[in-house]
């Protein structure tokens, strides 16, 4: 006898941040375990999928990589809707990319129109943690303070080496799973029993 297959849940993850912060590289590292140093701007949006298991729950992640350049960003907003969690990415070697995280969050709220913006989950990724200390423009304390103030999960990562990348995406999926458990499920509709047997008391007449 084949075991009963469990229902697989679909979680949509959206990745936002300035152009060049490494959004595509993070996605490729997480899904394919590969890294390319050649930069290619994302036009509009693209996505990859990955199946994972969290607390015995089978989950399919649909991860959307969006354009960070303002010339292409407007094409990506159409893909914000339906997202279950938003990952905000900055580059620790570029201070402006950190300063723009709040701008990206507001753009997501505007374009994605989540039902409950105040409780919507975010995960912040500070990418390029493998950089030389002298090239770092955003400190861990700055990142941590901003994330704690806003109630966001925070990970320093390296798309190049893969350090902490899995942990960041797993946390994003876990936040969605926890949030779904907190949402009250609708009560089932009352069942109605239908008797398909003919009424034996009904008389018949032949002409």
XYZ file of N, CA and C in Angstrom:
621
model
N 0.850 -1.188 0.000
C 0.000 0.000 0.000
C 0.892 1.247 0.000
N 0.592 2.183 -0.903
C 1.358 3.414 -0.972
C 0.959 4.358 0.154
N 1.908 5.004 0.788
C 1.561 5.952 1.847
C 0.778 7.122 1.276
N -0.089 7.709 2.099
C -0.882 8.850 1.668
C 0.038 10.060 1.513
N -0.031 10.690 0.367
C 0.804 11.852 0.110
C 0.239 13.076 0.829
N 1.120 13.771 1.527
C 0.689 14.955 2.252
C 0.543 16.139 1.291
N -0.359 17.025 1.624
C -0.579 18.214 0.817
C 0.660 19.106 0.863
N 1.086 19.571 -0.311
C 2.245 20.453 -0.384
C 1.763 21.903 -0.489
N 2.223 22.737 0.425
C 1.828 24.136 0.444
C 2.729 24.959 -0.467
N 2.163 25.988 -1.090
C 2.922 26.882 -1.959
C 3.107 28.227 -1.262
N 4.369 28.605 -1.031
C 4.695 29.892 -0.424
C 5.374 30.765 -1.475
N 4.900 31.997 -1.613
C 5.500 32.935 -2.562
C 6.391 33.917 -1.810
N 7.659 33.946 -2.212
C 8.646 34.844 -1.615
C 9.052 35.888 -2.649
N 9.080 37.147 -2.244
C 9.510 38.227 -3.140
C 10.804 38.818 -2.601
N 11.799 39.016 -3.480
C 13.094 39.568 -3.081
C 13.227 40.972 -3.654
N 13.474 41.961 -2.781
C 13.575 43.356 -3.207
C 14.878 43.979 -2.721
N 15.352 44.950 -3.463
C 16.565 45.663 -3.092
C 17.149 46.368 -4.300
N 18.126 47.230 -4.057
C 18.755 47.987 -5.135
C 19.428 47.070 -6.150
N 19.645 47.619 -7.328
C 20.370 46.897 -8.363
C 21.804 46.632 -7.908
N 22.263 45.402 -8.117
C 23.643 45.054 -7.802
C 23.902 44.570 -6.397
N 22.861 44.480 -5.558
C 23.090 44.025 -4.175
C 23.260 42.506 -4.090
N 22.884 41.791 -5.168
C 23.086 40.341 -5.175
C 21.829 39.516 -5.024
N 20.684 40.055 -5.393
C 19.419 39.315 -5.245
C 19.420 38.044 -6.084
N 19.818 38.180 -7.357
C 19.856 37.013 -8.243
C 20.885 36.001 -7.764
N 22.027 36.478 -7.304
C 23.080 35.578 -6.819
C 22.631 34.819 -5.578
N 21.910 35.480 -4.685
C 21.381 34.811 -3.495
C 20.400 33.714 -3.887
N 19.527 34.025 -4.836
C 18.543 33.041 -5.284
C 19.224 31.848 -5.930
N 20.188 32.102 -6.815
C 20.902 31.001 -7.468
C 21.684 30.163 -6.461
N 22.297 30.815 -5.497
C 23.049 30.082 -4.477
C 22.125 29.188 -3.667
N 20.954 29.698 -3.319
C 20.015 28.923 -2.509
C 19.441 27.734 -3.274
N 19.066 27.944 -4.518
C 18.384 26.894 -5.283
C 19.363 25.940 -5.960
N 20.424 26.475 -6.573
C 21.326 25.636 -7.372
C 22.699 25.428 -6.741
N 22.988 26.169 -5.654
C 24.306 26.104 -5.003
C 25.418 26.535 -5.956
N 25.112 27.497 -6.813
C 26.096 28.009 -7.757
C 26.192 29.526 -7.639
N 27.381 30.052 -7.981
C 27.600 31.496 -7.944
C 28.358 31.923 -9.185
N 27.918 33.028 -9.778
C 28.610 33.593 -10.934
C 28.973 35.034 -10.622
N 30.214 35.400 -10.915
C 30.665 36.769 -10.659
C 30.240 37.728 -11.765
N 29.688 37.194 -12.853
C 29.234 38.041 -13.954
C 27.876 38.637 -13.614
N 27.787 39.954 -13.689
C 26.549 40.643 -13.326
C 25.650 40.820 -14.542
N 24.369 40.495 -14.350
C 23.364 40.698 -15.396
C 22.100 41.211 -14.725
N 21.679 42.410 -15.105
C 20.512 43.029 -14.473
C 19.244 42.250 -14.793
N 18.398 42.072 -13.770
C 17.097 41.441 -13.969
C 16.141 42.461 -14.574
N 15.467 42.070 -15.651
C 14.484 42.939 -16.294
C 13.099 42.446 -15.904
N 12.352 43.287 -15.196
C 11.027 42.870 -14.732
C 11.159 41.963 -13.533
N 10.896 40.676 -13.739
C 10.983 39.715 -12.638
C 11.159 38.314 -13.194
N 11.744 37.457 -12.401
C 11.920 36.050 -12.749
C 11.771 35.260 -11.462
N 11.509 33.973 -11.564
C 11.374 33.191 -10.338
C 11.966 31.801 -10.498
N 12.302 31.207 -9.348
C 12.759 29.826 -9.276
C 11.977 29.152 -8.158
N 11.944 27.837 -8.183
C 11.203 27.095 -7.167
C 12.123 26.119 -6.437
N 11.742 25.825 -5.206
C 12.481 24.843 -4.416
C 11.530 24.205 -3.424
N 11.602 22.881 -3.300
C 10.772 22.137 -2.354
C 11.565 21.892 -1.074
N 10.940 22.198 0.052
C 11.576 21.997 1.346
C 10.565 21.386 2.314
N 11.047 20.979 3.471
C 10.186 20.460 4.530
C 10.492 21.201 5.824
N 9.451 21.741 6.453
C 9.585 22.445 7.728
C 8.597 21.848 8.714
N 9.127 21.309 9.812
C 8.267 20.700 10.837
C 7.311 19.677 10.229
N 7.859 18.814 9.383
C 7.096 17.735 8.751
C 6.051 18.266 7.766
N 6.167 19.529 7.399
C 5.244 20.131 6.437
C 5.970 20.309 5.105
N 5.415 19.746 4.046
C 6.018 19.854 2.727
C 5.625 21.186 2.094
N 6.630 21.921 1.633
C 6.410 23.271 1.128
C 7.122 23.459 -0.207
N 6.435 24.069 -1.153
C 7.046 24.489 -2.412
C 7.245 25.999 -2.349
N 8.489 26.423 -2.437
C 8.791 27.849 -2.432
C 8.848 28.362 -3.866
N 8.109 29.411 -4.125
C 8.165 30.113 -5.410
C 8.827 31.455 -5.114
N 10.090 31.588 -5.509
C 10.899 32.733 -5.095
C 11.089 33.681 -6.276
N 10.594 34.903 -6.105
C 10.617 35.891 -7.183
C 11.772 36.863 -7.012
N 12.585 36.954 -8.065
C 13.714 37.873 -8.136
C 13.268 39.069 -8.977
N 13.294 40.262 -8.409
C 12.759 41.438 -9.095
C 13.853 42.428 -9.475
N 13.541 43.282 -10.445
C 14.499 44.276 -10.919
C 14.767 45.319 -9.848
N 16.045 45.651 -9.658
C 16.396 46.674 -8.685
C 16.665 48.022 -9.322
N 16.861 48.033 -10.647
C 17.119 49.296 -11.342
C 15.808 50.001 -11.624
N 15.759 51.297 -11.373
C 14.509 52.048 -11.521
C 13.953 51.987 -12.942
N 14.809 51.745 -13.946
C 14.314 51.649 -15.324
C 13.415 50.437 -15.508
N 13.676 49.383 -14.728
C 12.928 48.143 -14.882
C 12.009 47.850 -13.711
N 12.144 48.586 -12.617
C 11.418 48.258 -11.383
C 9.912 48.263 -11.576
N 9.406 49.171 -12.424
C 7.955 49.264 -12.609
C 7.378 47.992 -13.201
N 8.208 47.227 -13.945
C 7.726 45.980 -14.515
C 7.536 44.913 -13.440
N 8.265 45.051 -12.337
C 8.223 44.014 -11.309
C 7.098 44.145 -10.315
N 6.540 45.358 -10.173
C 5.521 45.562 -9.146
C 4.294 44.695 -9.371
N 4.030 44.320 -10.614
C 2.871 43.472 -10.899
C 3.005 42.103 -10.243
N 4.237 41.715 -9.910
C 4.475 40.398 -9.329
C 4.489 40.430 -7.801
N 4.293 41.604 -7.203
C 4.298 41.705 -5.748
C 3.067 41.057 -5.125
N 1.945 41.122 -5.823
C 0.687 40.644 -5.247
C 0.738 39.140 -4.971
N 0.172 38.774 -3.851
C 0.124 37.364 -3.489
C 1.348 36.869 -2.758
N 2.321 37.756 -2.508
C 3.529 37.336 -1.791
C 3.195 37.027 -0.335
N 3.829 35.989 0.193
C 3.619 35.593 1.588
C 4.677 36.167 2.519
N 5.832 36.510 1.971
C 6.915 37.081 2.770
C 7.794 37.888 1.827
N 8.396 38.947 2.362
C 9.265 39.812 1.554
C 10.674 39.789 2.132
N 11.663 39.563 1.261
C 13.058 39.591 1.672
C 13.689 40.870 1.130
N 14.186 41.712 2.031
C 14.812 42.978 1.675
C 16.326 42.800 1.709
N 16.985 43.093 0.591
C 18.419 42.817 0.467
C 19.211 44.109 0.303
N 20.299 44.212 1.056
C 21.232 45.322 0.885
C 22.641 44.765 0.737
N 23.546 45.617 0.300
C 24.955 45.280 0.111
C 25.740 46.000 1.206
N 26.466 45.258 2.030
C 27.160 45.884 3.161
C 28.282 46.816 2.719
N 28.643 46.778 1.431
C 29.687 47.678 0.935
C 29.111 48.958 0.330
N 27.784 49.053 0.278
C 27.122 50.234 -0.306
C 26.096 50.761 0.687
N 26.408 51.871 1.337
C 25.532 52.408 2.381
C 24.151 52.762 1.842
N 24.092 53.262 0.608
C 22.805 53.671 0.041
C 21.837 52.502 -0.080
N 22.357 51.318 -0.322
C 21.476 50.153 -0.471
C 20.775 49.824 0.844
N 21.453 50.083 1.958
C 20.833 49.903 3.271
C 19.808 51.000 3.533
N 20.156 52.229 3.175
C 19.247 53.357 3.385
C 17.968 53.226 2.559
N 18.034 52.503 1.452
C 16.878 52.361 0.564
C 15.941 51.218 0.960
N 16.292 50.448 1.974
C 15.444 49.311 2.351
C 14.031 49.751 2.723
N 13.920 50.853 3.439
C 12.597 51.340 3.820
C 11.808 51.784 2.592
N 12.490 52.319 1.588
C 11.829 52.708 0.335
C 11.261 51.477 -0.357
N 12.041 50.410 -0.385
C 11.577 49.171 -1.004
C 10.413 48.573 -0.230
N 10.468 48.661 1.084
C 9.358 48.132 1.881
C 8.066 48.879 1.561
N 8.150 50.201 1.477
C 6.960 50.993 1.167
C 6.451 50.701 -0.238
N 7.373 50.482 -1.167
C 6.951 50.157 -2.532
C 6.242 48.810 -2.566
N 6.738 47.872 -1.755
C 6.072 46.572 -1.702
C 4.660 46.710 -1.144
N 4.498 47.479 -0.082
C 3.172 47.686 0.504
C 2.231 48.295 -0.527
N 2.748 49.260 -1.288
C 1.929 49.929 -2.293
C 1.565 48.998 -3.447
N 2.553 48.243 -3.937
C 2.302 47.376 -5.084
C 1.693 46.041 -4.730
N 2.095 45.495 -3.575
C 1.599 44.180 -3.178
C 0.268 44.217 -2.475
N -0.018 45.348 -1.814
C -1.289 45.536 -1.114
C -1.639 44.354 -0.206
N -0.738 43.978 0.733
C -1.050 42.860 1.640
C -2.240 43.189 2.524
N -2.982 42.161 2.908
C -4.207 42.368 3.683
C -3.935 42.965 5.060
N -2.785 42.631 5.657
C -2.444 43.150 6.983
C -0.999 43.655 6.960
N -0.761 44.875 6.465
C 0.606 45.380 6.309
C 1.402 45.415 7.606
N 0.734 45.660 8.730
C 1.443 45.810 10.003
C 2.087 44.507 10.471
N 1.450 43.387 10.181
C 1.973 42.101 10.650
C 2.654 41.305 9.541
N 2.786 41.895 8.359
C 3.391 41.160 7.243
C 4.858 40.858 7.557
N 5.319 39.631 7.272
C 6.687 39.241 7.636
C 7.745 39.710 6.635
N 8.874 40.149 7.177
C 10.027 40.556 6.368
C 11.277 39.868 6.901
N 12.182 39.562 5.979
C 13.506 39.066 6.346
C 14.524 39.959 5.646
N 15.448 40.525 6.401
C 16.475 41.402 5.845
C 17.764 40.612 5.651
N 18.326 40.718 4.449
C 19.602 40.072 4.151
C 20.647 41.144 3.866
N 21.729 41.121 4.624
C 22.877 41.988 4.367
C 23.895 41.144 3.615
N 23.953 41.316 2.307
C 24.773 40.462 1.450
C 26.213 40.978 1.334
N 27.069 40.111 0.815
C 28.495 40.379 0.583
C 29.257 40.495 1.897
N 28.878 39.652 2.852
C 29.554 39.615 4.140
C 31.002 39.152 4.011
N 31.340 38.573 2.849
C 32.695 38.076 2.620
C 33.667 39.182 2.204
N 33.195 40.421 2.142
C 34.042 41.527 1.686
C 35.179 41.809 2.673
N 36.172 42.537 2.197
C 37.249 42.973 3.074
C 36.695 43.975 4.097
N 37.130 43.893 5.352
C 36.622 44.817 6.379
C 36.739 46.284 5.983
N 37.787 46.639 5.260
C 37.994 48.035 4.870
C 36.953 48.508 3.859
N 36.321 47.563 3.162
C 35.329 47.921 2.141
C 33.905 47.970 2.689
N 33.774 47.623 3.944
C 32.434 47.573 4.522
C 31.945 48.981 4.858
N 30.686 49.295 4.428
C 30.115 50.626 4.650
C 28.939 50.604 5.616
N 28.428 49.410 5.918
C 27.289 49.271 6.831
C 27.688 48.294 7.931
N 27.628 48.735 9.166
C 28.053 47.881 10.276
C 26.949 46.919 10.694
N 27.349 45.865 11.369
C 26.376 44.903 11.895
C 25.449 45.567 12.904
N 25.996 46.484 13.701
C 25.175 47.180 14.697
C 24.097 48.037 14.037
N 24.430 48.709 12.934
C 23.437 49.506 12.209
C 22.298 48.626 11.711
N 22.670 47.533 11.116
C 21.677 46.611 10.566
C 20.805 46.031 11.664
N 21.449 45.582 12.730
C 20.719 44.953 13.824
C 19.749 45.935 14.472
N 20.204 47.154 14.702
C 19.354 48.155 15.346
C 18.124 48.469 14.490
N 18.325 48.619 13.182
C 17.202 48.936 12.295
C 16.201 47.793 12.253
N 16.707 46.572 12.208
C 15.824 45.403 12.134
C 15.066 45.190 13.443
N 15.744 45.367 14.565
C 15.082 45.217 15.863
C 13.999 46.277 16.023
N 14.300 47.506 15.624
C 13.326 48.596 15.730
C 12.066 48.298 14.933
N 12.241 47.680 13.764
C 11.105 47.410 12.881
C 10.515 46.013 13.054
N 11.166 45.184 13.870
C 10.650 43.840 14.099
C 10.912 42.878 12.963
N 12.041 43.056 12.252
C 12.374 42.210 11.113
C 13.449 41.194 11.497
N 13.377 40.023 10.891
C 14.454 39.046 11.023
C 15.641 39.539 10.194
N 16.859 39.222 10.642
C 18.056 39.786 10.014
C 19.144 38.729 9.868
N 19.743 38.667 8.666
C 20.825 37.725 8.400
C 21.917 38.416 7.592
N 23.158 38.258 8.035
C 24.290 38.639 7.198
C 24.656 37.409 6.386
N 24.797 37.582 5.073
C 25.001 36.439 4.178
C 26.093 36.730 3.157
N 26.495 35.672 2.480
C 27.393 35.801 1.336
C 26.872 34.904 0.226
N 26.371 35.522 -0.841
C 25.921 34.738 -1.987
C 27.105 34.046 -2.654
N 28.296 34.614 -2.490
C 29.496 34.056 -3.113
C 29.911 32.749 -2.455
N 29.972 32.735 -1.131
C 30.411 31.536 -0.410
C 29.245 30.645 0.018
N 28.040 31.214 0.024
C 26.865 30.467 0.471
C 26.601 30.595 1.959
N 27.454 31.344 2.652
C 27.325 31.442 4.108
C 25.996 32.065 4.507
N 25.251 31.344 5.339
C 24.010 31.804 5.957
C 22.834 31.966 4.985
N 23.025 31.628 3.707
C 21.956 31.816 2.720
C 20.783 30.880 3.001
N 21.063 29.601 3.223
C 19.994 28.644 3.520
C 19.205 29.068 4.755
N 19.906 29.546 5.769
C 19.235 29.939 7.013
C 18.255 31.077 6.781
N 18.629 32.029 5.935
C 17.759 33.178 5.669
C 16.478 32.754 4.967
N 16.595 31.916 3.943
C 15.410 31.481 3.206
C 14.547 30.538 4.045
N 15.190 29.701 4.847
C 14.426 28.817 5.725
C 13.629 29.627 6.738
N 14.232 30.679 7.271
C 13.521 31.542 8.211
C 12.329 32.209 7.530
N 12.500 32.640 6.296
C 11.393 33.261 5.561
C 10.223 32.293 5.428
N 10.518 31.049 5.064
C 9.461 30.045 4.925
C 8.823 29.717 6.271
N 9.641 29.676 7.321
C 9.124 29.381 8.659
C 8.168 30.471 9.133
N 8.487 31.720 8.841
C 7.608 32.827 9.225
C 6.242 32.702 8.555
N 6.240 32.281 7.292
C 4.966 32.099 6.586
C 4.166 30.971 7.219
N 4.840 29.851 7.503
C 4.157 28.706 8.106
C 3.563 29.076 9.462
N 4.303 29.822 10.262
C 3.811 30.240 11.578
C 2.631 31.194 11.439
N 2.714 32.084 10.469
C 1.642 33.063 10.268
C 0.355 32.376 9.820
N 0.483 31.358 8.998
C -0.703 30.642 8.536
C -1.391 29.913 9.682
N -0.599 29.417 10.639
C -1.192 28.744 11.791
C -1.965 29.716 12.669
N -1.512 30.975 12.691
C -2.160 31.973 13.535
C -3.465 32.482 12.942
N -3.637 32.317 11.633
C -4.864 32.788 10.987
C -5.983 31.802 11.285
N -7.091 32.236 11.895
C -8.183 31.314 12.210
C -8.796 30.717 10.956
N -9.020 29.413 10.999
C -9.619 28.726 9.870
C -11.132 28.859 9.920
N -11.779 29.042 8.772
C -13.243 29.164 8.762
C -13.910 27.873 9.201
N -15.032 27.997 9.919
C -15.757 26.816 10.355
C -16.379 26.117 9.149
N -16.374 24.788 9.149
C -16.951 24.063 8.015
C -18.450 24.302 7.920
N -18.941 24.332 6.702
C -20.370 24.512 6.487
C -21.122 23.272 6.948
N -22.330 23.437 7.489
C -23.099 22.266 7.932
C -23.427 21.360 6.752
N -23.312 20.069 7.000
C -23.595 19.107 5.930
C -25.094 18.890 5.809
N -25.524 18.634 4.607
C -26.935 18.377 4.325
C -27.058 16.988 3.721
N -27.875 16.158 4.333
C -28.057 14.795 3.847
C -29.218 14.773 2.856
N -28.955 14.237 1.698
C -29.962 14.172 0.642
C -30.387 12.726 0.442
N -31.693 12.472 0.533
C -32.237 11.129 0.348
C -32.628 10.965 -1.112
N -31.917 10.087 -1.795
C -32.178 9.870 -3.211
C -33.175 8.752 -3.469
N -33.675 8.120 -2.399
C -34.655 7.051 -2.559
C -36.022 7.645 -2.890
N -36.796 7.019 -3.773
C -38.133 7.528 -4.104
C -39.065 7.443 -2.907
N -40.013 8.329 -2.843
C -40.986 8.371 -1.760
C -41.994 7.247 -1.955
N -41.945 6.238 -1.062
C -42.794 5.058 -1.205
C -44.258 5.355 -0.922
N -44.542 6.459 -0.251
C -45.939 6.769 0.091
C -46.665 7.455 -1.051
N -45.909 7.843 -2.095
C -46.551 8.544 -3.201
C -47.280 7.545 -4.094
N -48.522 7.796 -4.372
C -49.316 6.874 -5.196
C -49.100 7.157 -6.659
N -49.277 6.125 -7.468
C -49.131 6.276 -8.907
C -50.470 6.024 -9.575
N -50.648 6.582 -10.717
C -51.925 6.481 -11.409
C -51.687 6.217 -12.878
N -52.402 5.252 -13.455
C -52.278 4.966 -14.882
C -53.573 5.317 -15.584
N -53.463 5.955 -16.681
C -54.641 6.388 -17.427
C -54.868 5.504 -18.634
